[in-house]
Amino acid sequence: MSGSLSAVMAALLPMGEALARSQQQPRNMPVLFIGHGSPMNAISANPFTQHLQSWGSSLPRPSAILVVSAHWLTRGSTGVTVNDKPATIHDFSGFPAELHAMQYPAAGHPALAAKAAALVRSGQAQLTDQWGLDHGTWTVLHHLYPQADVPVFQVSIDYNQPGPYHYAVGRELAALRAQGVLIIGSGNIVHNLRATVRGAPEGLMAARDWAQQFDEAAKQALLAGNQEALVAYQQLHASARMAVPTPDHYWPLLYALGAAHGSGPARQVFEGFQSGTISMRCLQWDA
């Protein structure tokens, strides 16, 4: 009896070791695009922030988070942060002291940041510690991962480059998904601060036709998996000039699209508008 038990245990031991190794291996992570809107979302309880909180609880735990934020623009190269302890950047003014006092004390991940820089072959990538976590990053991570217990690093947007470049860099960064890195593009599909509607309540529909039309055109292209139309957003709809007067908040979508290449159409996680015309659309491409 003892001999047979020993034999069974001996047979199970390699299986257990293999299972333990498989559990330790990073899983292929999804890709997210988040319409982040106003910095006030960090301290506001509204349908958008409530949805972020429930969304975060449904996501797998990553080894690190890579964020391409609309608020880190560089010229001539793509920056990648290598800070051990990235600072919380309050890159705004005129907001309550409570917001300016907020901190998101996540660690950085210099090793994975260096791997990200090495993957960028479409242009020049530079490692830097001269940036931290801007509000396009920490205001949403505050809701997704409120314990700030997942390392975070950022990749900048080279503002000298056209749309296809940003999509290409996203595709190059996609290899990090297999190493457990959650890639997030943080911007807004429709973002025209000069055409917001003061006092407009948050709602499913925009307060202006042009904002609704462009957001809907983008949604249909996303559902169809039409990356080419989304990269050439200027031709996506006649409302593009009003909806995307400058591309800084739109381009994070292209990084997410590139990183999600081959994952199929995006899942529509949240949709709606704040300030009348700012699209809060959020997307997830699964592994």
PDB file of C-alpha atoms in Angstrom, residues 14-271:
ATOM      1  CA  PRO A  14       6.184  16.605 -11.783  1.00  0.00           C
ATOM      2  CA  MET A  15       2.586  17.525 -12.604  1.00  0.00           C
ATOM      3  CA  GLY A  16       2.412  19.782  -9.558  1.00  0.00           C
ATOM      4  CA  GLU A  17       5.698  21.436 -10.443  1.00  0.00           C
ATOM      5  CA  ALA A  18       4.493  22.061 -13.996  1.00  0.00           C
ATOM      6  CA  LEU A  19       1.240  23.542 -12.670  1.00  0.00           C
ATOM      7  CA  ALA A  20       3.150  25.824 -10.322  1.00  0.00           C
ATOM      8  CA  ARG A  21       5.353  27.020 -13.192  1.00  0.00           C
ATOM      9  CA  SER A  22       2.315  27.669 -15.386  1.00  0.00           C
ATOM     10  CA  GLN A  23       0.672  29.682 -12.620  1.00  0.00           C
ATOM     11  CA  GLN A  24       3.780  31.812 -12.292  1.00  0.00           C
ATOM     12  CA  GLN A  25       3.960  32.600 -15.999  1.00  0.00           C
ATOM     13  CA  PRO A  26       2.426  35.969 -16.963  1.00  0.00           C
ATOM     14  CA  ARG A  27      -0.820  35.704 -18.872  1.00  0.00           C
ATOM     15  CA  ASN A  28      -1.463  37.517 -22.125  1.00  0.00           C
ATOM     16  CA  MET A  29      -3.139  40.739 -21.047  1.00  0.00           C
ATOM     17  CA  PRO A  30      -6.004  42.669 -22.614  1.00  0.00           C
ATOM     18  CA  VAL A  31      -5.601  46.169 -24.044  1.00  0.00           C
ATOM     19  CA  LEU A  32      -7.709  49.121 -22.884  1.00  0.00           C
ATOM     20  CA  PHE A  33      -8.636  52.524 -24.197  1.00  0.00           C
ATOM     21  CA  ILE A  34     -10.074  54.905 -21.615  1.00  0.00           C
ATOM     22  CA  GLY A  35     -11.789  58.212 -22.261  1.00  0.00           C
ATOM     23  CA  HIS A  36     -10.486  60.030 -19.199  1.00  0.00           C
ATOM     24  CA  GLY A  37     -12.206  63.413 -19.417  1.00  0.00           C
ATOM     25  CA  SER A  38     -11.731  66.033 -16.715  1.00  0.00           C
ATOM     26  CA  PRO A  39      -9.235  65.630 -13.846  1.00  0.00           C
ATOM     27  CA  MET A  40     -12.266  66.046 -11.572  1.00  0.00           C
ATOM     28  CA  ASN A  41     -13.182  62.450 -12.351  1.00  0.00           C
ATOM     29  CA  ALA A  42     -10.488  61.445  -9.864  1.00  0.00           C
ATOM     30  CA  ILE A  43     -12.622  62.738  -6.981  1.00  0.00           C
ATOM     31  CA  SER A  44     -16.115  62.478  -8.486  1.00  0.00           C
ATOM     32  CA  ALA A  45     -18.718  59.787  -8.019  1.00  0.00           C
ATOM     33  CA  ASN A  46     -20.551  59.486 -11.319  1.00  0.00           C
ATOM     34  CA  PRO A  47     -21.538  56.709 -13.734  1.00  0.00           C
ATOM     35  CA  PHE A  48     -18.125  56.856 -15.423  1.00  0.00           C
ATOM     36  CA  THR A  49     -16.027  56.542 -12.247  1.00  0.00           C
ATOM     37  CA  GLN A  50     -18.351  53.921 -10.808  1.00  0.00           C
ATOM     38  CA  HIS A  51     -17.913  51.914 -13.977  1.00  0.00           C
ATOM     39  CA  LEU A  52     -14.142  52.275 -13.791  1.00  0.00           C
ATOM     40  CA  GLN A  53     -14.199  50.789 -10.306  1.00  0.00           C
ATOM     41  CA  SER A  54     -16.218  47.746 -11.322  1.00  0.00           C
ATOM     42  CA  TRP A  55     -14.144  47.369 -14.501  1.00  0.00           C
ATOM     43  CA  GLY A  56     -10.936  47.327 -12.491  1.00  0.00           C
ATOM     44  CA  SER A  57     -12.213  44.535 -10.265  1.00  0.00           C
ATOM     45  CA  SER A  58     -12.880  42.401 -13.359  1.00  0.00           C
ATOM     46  CA  LEU A  59      -9.420  42.806 -14.908  1.00  0.00           C
ATOM     47  CA  PRO A  60      -6.627  40.271 -14.452  1.00  0.00           C
ATOM     48  CA  ARG A  61      -3.741  41.405 -12.283  1.00  0.00           C
ATOM     49  CA  PRO A  62      -0.903  42.640 -14.503  1.00  0.00           C
ATOM     50  CA  SER A  63       2.840  42.502 -13.870  1.00  0.00           C
ATOM     51  CA  ALA A  64       2.920  46.194 -14.841  1.00  0.00           C
ATOM     52  CA  ILE A  65       0.801  48.837 -16.560  1.00  0.00           C
ATOM     53  CA  LEU A  66       1.989  50.788 -19.611  1.00  0.00           C
ATOM     54  CA  VAL A  67       0.020  53.969 -20.267  1.00  0.00           C
ATOM     55  CA  VAL A  68       0.089  56.161 -23.367  1.00  0.00           C
ATOM     56  CA  SER A  69      -1.509  59.377 -22.139  1.00  0.00           C
ATOM     57  CA  ALA A  70      -2.724  62.347 -24.160  1.00  0.00           C
ATOM     58  CA  HIS A  71      -0.890  64.551 -21.672  1.00  0.00           C
ATOM     59  CA  TRP A  72       2.666  63.457 -22.401  1.00  0.00           C
ATOM     60  CA  LEU A  73       3.681  64.833 -25.772  1.00  0.00           C
ATOM     61  CA  THR A  74       7.268  64.838 -27.010  1.00  0.00           C
ATOM     62  CA  ARG A  75       8.826  65.916 -30.284  1.00  0.00           C
ATOM     63  CA  GLY A  76      11.338  63.910 -32.260  1.00  0.00           C
ATOM     64  CA  SER A  77      11.380  60.783 -30.108  1.00  0.00           C
ATOM     65  CA  THR A  78       9.210  58.463 -28.054  1.00  0.00           C
ATOM     66  CA  GLY A  79       9.905  58.747 -24.332  1.00  0.00           C
ATOM     67  CA  VAL A  80       9.650  55.847 -21.889  1.00  0.00           C
ATOM     68  CA  THR A  81       9.767  56.459 -18.140  1.00  0.00           C
ATOM     69  CA  VAL A  82      12.255  54.455 -16.067  1.00  0.00           C
ATOM     70  CA  ASN A  83      11.567  55.986 -12.648  1.00  0.00           C
ATOM     71  CA  ASP A  84      11.642  53.610  -9.692  1.00  0.00           C
ATOM     72  CA  LYS A  85       9.096  55.861  -7.986  1.00  0.00           C
ATOM     73  CA  PRO A  86       7.305  58.011 -10.583  1.00  0.00           C
ATOM     74  CA  ALA A  87       5.956  61.294  -9.241  1.00  0.00           C
ATOM     75  CA  THR A  88       2.257  62.128  -9.376  1.00  0.00           C
ATOM     76  CA  ILE A  89       2.087  65.071 -11.796  1.00  0.00           C
ATOM     77  CA  HIS A  90      -0.656  67.651 -11.229  1.00  0.00           C
ATOM     78  CA  ASP A  91      -0.601  69.008 -14.761  1.00  0.00           C
ATOM     79  CA  PHE A  92      -3.626  71.277 -14.417  1.00  0.00           C
ATOM     80  CA  SER A  93      -4.703  74.444 -12.609  1.00  0.00           C
ATOM     81  CA  GLY A  94      -7.847  75.951 -11.181  1.00  0.00           C
ATOM     82  CA  PHE A  95      -9.099  72.767  -9.551  1.00  0.00           C
ATOM     83  CA  PRO A  96      -9.869  72.091  -5.866  1.00  0.00           C
ATOM     84  CA  ALA A  97      -7.018  71.675  -3.376  1.00  0.00           C
ATOM     85  CA  GLU A  98      -8.240  68.128  -2.745  1.00  0.00           C
ATOM     86  CA  LEU A  99      -7.371  67.216  -6.312  1.00  0.00           C
ATOM     87  CA  HIS A 100      -3.960  68.886  -6.200  1.00  0.00           C
ATOM     88  CA  ALA A 101      -3.167  67.001  -2.988  1.00  0.00           C
ATOM     89  CA  MET A 102      -3.915  63.577  -4.443  1.00  0.00           C
ATOM     90  CA  GLN A 103      -1.060  61.127  -4.872  1.00  0.00           C
ATOM     91  CA  TYR A 104      -0.862  57.853  -6.765  1.00  0.00           C
ATOM     92  CA  PRO A 105       2.224  56.208  -5.241  1.00  0.00           C
ATOM     93  CA  ALA A 106       2.653  53.293  -7.653  1.00  0.00           C
ATOM     94  CA  ALA A 107       6.160  52.004  -8.268  1.00  0.00           C
ATOM     95  CA  GLY A 108       7.732  52.133 -11.695  1.00  0.00           C
ATOM     96  CA  HIS A 109       9.164  49.165 -13.598  1.00  0.00           C
ATOM     97  CA  PRO A 110      12.514  50.155 -15.153  1.00  0.00           C
ATOM     98  CA  ALA A 111      13.209  46.676 -16.545  1.00  0.00           C
ATOM     99  CA  LEU A 112       9.954  46.455 -18.498  1.00  0.00           C
ATOM    100  CA  ALA A 113      10.293  50.099 -19.517  1.00  0.00           C
ATOM    101  CA  ALA A 114      13.677  49.285 -21.055  1.00  0.00           C
ATOM    102  CA  LYS A 115      12.100  46.362 -22.922  1.00  0.00           C
ATOM    103  CA  ALA A 116       9.376  48.686 -24.204  1.00  0.00           C
ATOM    104  CA  ALA A 117      11.949  51.159 -25.525  1.00  0.00           C
ATOM    105  CA  ALA A 118      13.843  48.341 -27.247  1.00  0.00           C
ATOM    106  CA  LEU A 119      10.653  47.231 -29.009  1.00  0.00           C
ATOM    107  CA  VAL A 120      10.095  50.628 -30.661  1.00  0.00           C
ATOM    108  CA  ARG A 121      11.655  50.339 -34.118  1.00  0.00           C
ATOM    109  CA  SER A 122       9.464  52.764 -36.065  1.00  0.00           C
ATOM    110  CA  GLY A 123      11.352  55.701 -34.593  1.00  0.00           C
ATOM    111  CA  GLN A 124      13.729  56.730 -31.845  1.00  0.00           C
ATOM    112  CA  ALA A 125      12.851  55.758 -28.272  1.00  0.00           C
ATOM    113  CA  GLN A 126      14.541  57.311 -25.251  1.00  0.00           C
ATOM    114  CA  LEU A 127      14.490  56.263 -21.616  1.00  0.00           C
ATOM    115  CA  THR A 128      13.885  59.141 -19.220  1.00  0.00           C
ATOM    116  CA  ASP A 129      13.227  59.889 -15.558  1.00  0.00           C
ATOM    117  CA  GLN A 130      12.044  63.420 -16.364  1.00  0.00           C
ATOM    118  CA  TRP A 131       8.368  62.495 -16.343  1.00  0.00           C
ATOM    119  CA  GLY A 132       6.085  60.742 -13.890  1.00  0.00           C
ATOM    120  CA  LEU A 133       2.380  59.872 -13.929  1.00  0.00           C
ATOM    121  CA  ASP A 134       0.296  62.656 -15.462  1.00  0.00           C
ATOM    122  CA  HIS A 135      -3.413  63.078 -14.872  1.00  0.00           C
ATOM    123  CA  GLY A 136      -4.304  61.078 -17.972  1.00  0.00           C
ATOM    124  CA  THR A 137      -2.800  58.144 -16.097  1.00  0.00           C
ATOM    125  CA  TRP A 138      -3.364  58.479 -12.376  1.00  0.00           C
ATOM    126  CA  THR A 139      -6.915  59.838 -12.411  1.00  0.00           C
ATOM    127  CA  VAL A 140      -8.127  56.617 -14.050  1.00  0.00           C
ATOM    128  CA  LEU A 141      -5.767  54.193 -12.296  1.00  0.00           C
ATOM    129  CA  HIS A 142      -6.990  55.655  -8.994  1.00  0.00           C
ATOM    130  CA  HIS A 143     -10.319  53.945  -9.788  1.00  0.00           C
ATOM    131  CA  LEU A 144      -9.078  50.854 -11.641  1.00  0.00           C
ATOM    132  CA  TYR A 145      -6.324  49.926  -9.155  1.00  0.00           C
ATOM    133  CA  PRO A 146      -7.027  52.055  -6.059  1.00  0.00           C
ATOM    134  CA  GLN A 147      -4.277  50.419  -3.973  1.00  0.00           C
ATOM    135  CA  ALA A 148      -1.609  51.662  -6.410  1.00  0.00           C
ATOM    136  CA  ASP A 149       0.022  48.253  -5.976  1.00  0.00           C
ATOM    137  CA  VAL A 150       0.824  47.547  -9.651  1.00  0.00           C
ATOM    138  CA  PRO A 151       3.967  49.108 -11.219  1.00  0.00           C
ATOM    139  CA  VAL A 152       3.256  51.781 -13.833  1.00  0.00           C
ATOM    140  CA  PHE A 153       5.319  53.390 -16.573  1.00  0.00           C
ATOM    141  CA  GLN A 154       4.408  55.718 -19.412  1.00  0.00           C
ATOM    142  CA  VAL A 155       5.200  55.941 -23.117  1.00  0.00           C
ATOM    143  CA  SER A 156       5.000  59.367 -24.732  1.00  0.00           C
ATOM    144  CA  ILE A 157       3.370  60.493 -27.964  1.00  0.00           C
ATOM    145  CA  ASP A 158       5.823  61.899 -30.520  1.00  0.00           C
ATOM    146  CA  TYR A 159       3.763  64.857 -31.696  1.00  0.00           C
ATOM    147  CA  ASN A 160       5.883  65.250 -34.848  1.00  0.00           C
ATOM    148  CA  GLN A 161       4.605  61.960 -36.215  1.00  0.00           C
ATOM    149  CA  PRO A 162       1.381  61.169 -38.138  1.00  0.00           C
ATOM    150  CA  GLY A 163      -1.317  58.675 -37.227  1.00  0.00           C
ATOM    151  CA  PRO A 164       0.227  55.591 -38.900  1.00  0.00           C
ATOM    152  CA  TYR A 165       3.357  56.019 -36.768  1.00  0.00           C
ATOM    153  CA  HIS A 166       1.378  55.851 -33.526  1.00  0.00           C
ATOM    154  CA  TYR A 167      -0.483  52.758 -34.695  1.00  0.00           C
ATOM    155  CA  ALA A 168       2.840  51.135 -35.672  1.00  0.00           C
ATOM    156  CA  VAL A 169       4.406  51.830 -32.256  1.00  0.00           C
ATOM    157  CA  GLY A 170       1.340  50.288 -30.630  1.00  0.00           C
ATOM    158  CA  ARG A 171       1.880  47.134 -32.680  1.00  0.00           C
ATOM    159  CA  GLU A 172       5.518  47.032 -31.621  1.00  0.00           C
ATOM    160  CA  LEU A 173       4.609  47.360 -27.956  1.00  0.00           C
ATOM    161  CA  ALA A 174       2.076  44.530 -28.233  1.00  0.00           C
ATOM    162  CA  ALA A 175       4.782  41.951 -27.414  1.00  0.00           C
ATOM    163  CA  LEU A 176       4.676  43.156 -23.811  1.00  0.00           C
ATOM    164  CA  ARG A 177       1.178  41.734 -23.392  1.00  0.00           C
ATOM    165  CA  ALA A 178       2.655  38.238 -23.223  1.00  0.00           C
ATOM    166  CA  GLN A 179       4.822  39.413 -20.321  1.00  0.00           C
ATOM    167  CA  GLY A 180       1.805  40.415 -18.282  1.00  0.00           C
ATOM    168  CA  VAL A 181       1.799  44.122 -19.184  1.00  0.00           C
ATOM    169  CA  LEU A 182      -1.579  45.837 -19.368  1.00  0.00           C
ATOM    170  CA  ILE A 183      -1.415  48.433 -22.158  1.00  0.00           C
ATOM    171  CA  ILE A 184      -3.740  51.424 -21.787  1.00  0.00           C
ATOM    172  CA  GLY A 185      -4.352  54.324 -24.147  1.00  0.00           C
ATOM    173  CA  SER A 186      -5.825  57.251 -22.222  1.00  0.00           C
ATOM    174  CA  GLY A 187      -7.406  60.117 -24.157  1.00  0.00           C
ATOM    175  CA  ASN A 188     -10.841  60.904 -25.618  1.00  0.00           C
ATOM    176  CA  ILE A 189     -12.221  60.026 -29.038  1.00  0.00           C
ATOM    177  CA  VAL A 190     -14.068  63.367 -29.159  1.00  0.00           C
ATOM    178  CA  HIS A 191     -12.235  66.204 -27.388  1.00  0.00           C
ATOM    179  CA  ASN A 192     -12.730  69.879 -28.191  1.00  0.00           C
ATOM    180  CA  LEU A 193     -12.348  71.968 -25.046  1.00  0.00           C
ATOM    181  CA  ARG A 194     -13.434  75.142 -26.846  1.00  0.00           C
ATOM    182  CA  ALA A 195     -16.759  73.554 -27.725  1.00  0.00           C
ATOM    183  CA  THR A 196     -17.817  72.010 -24.424  1.00  0.00           C
ATOM    184  CA  VAL A 197     -21.214  72.859 -22.991  1.00  0.00           C
ATOM    185  CA  ARG A 198     -20.973  74.368 -19.528  1.00  0.00           C
ATOM    186  CA  GLY A 199     -23.335  72.743 -17.062  1.00  0.00           C
ATOM    187  CA  ALA A 200     -24.376  69.934 -19.413  1.00  0.00           C
ATOM    188  CA  PRO A 201     -25.210  66.801 -17.409  1.00  0.00           C
ATOM    189  CA  GLU A 202     -23.368  63.568 -18.040  1.00  0.00           C
ATOM    190  CA  GLY A 203     -25.417  61.439 -20.410  1.00  0.00           C
ATOM    191  CA  LEU A 204     -25.462  58.877 -23.161  1.00  0.00           C
ATOM    192  CA  MET A 205     -26.043  61.437 -25.918  1.00  0.00           C
ATOM    193  CA  ALA A 206     -23.902  64.427 -26.854  1.00  0.00           C
ATOM    194  CA  ALA A 207     -25.276  67.947 -26.664  1.00  0.00           C
ATOM    195  CA  ARG A 208     -24.016  68.705 -30.182  1.00  0.00           C
ATOM    196  CA  ASP A 209     -24.652  66.716 -33.365  1.00  0.00           C
ATOM    197  CA  TRP A 210     -21.031  66.806 -34.551  1.00  0.00           C
ATOM    198  CA  ALA A 211     -19.797  65.166 -31.333  1.00  0.00           C
ATOM    199  CA  GLN A 212     -22.452  62.444 -31.493  1.00  0.00           C
ATOM    200  CA  GLN A 213     -21.803  61.795 -35.178  1.00  0.00           C
ATOM    201  CA  PHE A 214     -18.055  61.387 -34.883  1.00  0.00           C
ATOM    202  CA  ASP A 215     -18.287  59.214 -31.778  1.00  0.00           C
ATOM    203  CA  GLU A 216     -20.824  56.985 -33.527  1.00  0.00           C
ATOM    204  CA  ALA A 217     -18.664  56.769 -36.668  1.00  0.00           C
ATOM    205  CA  ALA A 218     -15.707  55.697 -34.524  1.00  0.00           C
ATOM    206  CA  LYS A 219     -17.874  53.146 -32.721  1.00  0.00           C
ATOM    207  CA  GLN A 220     -19.002  51.584 -35.993  1.00  0.00           C
ATOM    208  CA  ALA A 221     -15.423  51.388 -37.272  1.00  0.00           C
ATOM    209  CA  LEU A 222     -14.364  49.765 -34.008  1.00  0.00           C
ATOM    210  CA  LEU A 223     -17.168  47.205 -34.181  1.00  0.00           C
ATOM    211  CA  ALA A 224     -16.168  46.407 -37.767  1.00  0.00           C
ATOM    212  CA  GLY A 225     -12.485  46.126 -36.840  1.00  0.00           C
ATOM    213  CA  ASN A 226     -11.688  48.792 -39.450  1.00  0.00           C
ATOM    214  CA  GLN A 227      -8.294  49.976 -38.208  1.00  0.00           C
ATOM    215  CA  GLU A 228      -7.487  51.766 -41.451  1.00  0.00           C
ATOM    216  CA  ALA A 229     -10.516  54.051 -41.111  1.00  0.00           C
ATOM    217  CA  LEU A 230      -9.643  54.832 -37.496  1.00  0.00           C
ATOM    218  CA  VAL A 231      -6.024  55.645 -38.322  1.00  0.00           C
ATOM    219  CA  ALA A 232      -7.172  57.975 -41.125  1.00  0.00           C
ATOM    220  CA  TYR A 233      -9.662  59.606 -38.750  1.00  0.00           C
ATOM    221  CA  GLN A 234      -9.765  62.862 -40.744  1.00  0.00           C
ATOM    222  CA  GLN A 235     -11.800  61.007 -43.376  1.00  0.00           C
ATOM    223  CA  LEU A 236     -13.898  59.022 -40.902  1.00  0.00           C
ATOM    224  CA  HIS A 237     -16.725  61.591 -40.863  1.00  0.00           C
ATOM    225  CA  ALA A 238     -17.332  65.185 -41.907  1.00  0.00           C
ATOM    226  CA  SER A 239     -17.455  66.131 -38.207  1.00  0.00           C
ATOM    227  CA  ALA A 240     -13.782  65.173 -37.674  1.00  0.00           C
ATOM    228  CA  ARG A 241     -12.516  68.768 -37.758  1.00  0.00           C
ATOM    229  CA  MET A 242     -14.753  69.764 -34.844  1.00  0.00           C
ATOM    230  CA  ALA A 243     -14.464  66.480 -32.957  1.00  0.00           C
ATOM    231  CA  VAL A 244     -10.661  66.224 -33.207  1.00  0.00           C
ATOM    232  CA  PRO A 245      -9.324  69.770 -33.669  1.00  0.00           C
ATOM    233  CA  THR A 246      -5.949  68.571 -32.377  1.00  0.00           C
ATOM    234  CA  PRO A 247      -4.981  64.882 -32.343  1.00  0.00           C
ATOM    235  CA  ASP A 248      -3.383  64.649 -28.882  1.00  0.00           C
ATOM    236  CA  HIS A 249      -6.422  63.037 -27.214  1.00  0.00           C
ATOM    237  CA  TYR A 250      -7.242  60.851 -30.212  1.00  0.00           C
ATOM    238  CA  TRP A 251      -3.820  59.329 -30.801  1.00  0.00           C
ATOM    239  CA  PRO A 252      -3.827  57.159 -27.631  1.00  0.00           C
ATOM    240  CA  LEU A 253      -6.602  55.203 -29.343  1.00  0.00           C
ATOM    241  CA  LEU A 254      -4.174  54.327 -32.151  1.00  0.00           C
ATOM    242  CA  TYR A 255      -1.628  52.916 -29.690  1.00  0.00           C
ATOM    243  CA  ALA A 256      -4.354  50.741 -28.197  1.00  0.00           C
ATOM    244  CA  LEU A 257      -5.507  49.663 -31.666  1.00  0.00           C
ATOM    245  CA  GLY A 258      -1.965  48.718 -32.626  1.00  0.00           C
ATOM    246  CA  ALA A 259      -1.298  46.829 -29.398  1.00  0.00           C
ATOM    247  CA  ALA A 260      -4.590  44.939 -29.855  1.00  0.00           C
ATOM    248  CA  HIS A 261      -3.831  43.922 -33.456  1.00  0.00           C
ATOM    249  CA  GLY A 262      -5.128  40.405 -34.034  1.00  0.00           C
ATOM    250  CA  SER A 263      -7.404  40.437 -30.981  1.00  0.00           C
ATOM    251  CA  GLY A 264     -10.594  41.076 -32.921  1.00  0.00           C
ATOM    252  CA  PRO A 265     -13.064  43.959 -32.547  1.00  0.00           C
ATOM    253  CA  ALA A 266     -13.088  46.026 -29.380  1.00  0.00           C
ATOM    254  CA  ARG A 267     -15.614  45.416 -26.641  1.00  0.00           C
ATOM    255  CA  GLN A 268     -17.538  48.594 -25.844  1.00  0.00           C
ATOM    256  CA  VAL A 269     -17.123  48.921 -22.073  1.00  0.00           C
ATOM    257  CA  PHE A 270     -18.566  52.392 -21.482  1.00  0.00           C
ATOM    258  CA  GLU A 271     -20.043  55.159 -23.593  1.00  0.00           C
TER     259      GLU A 271
END
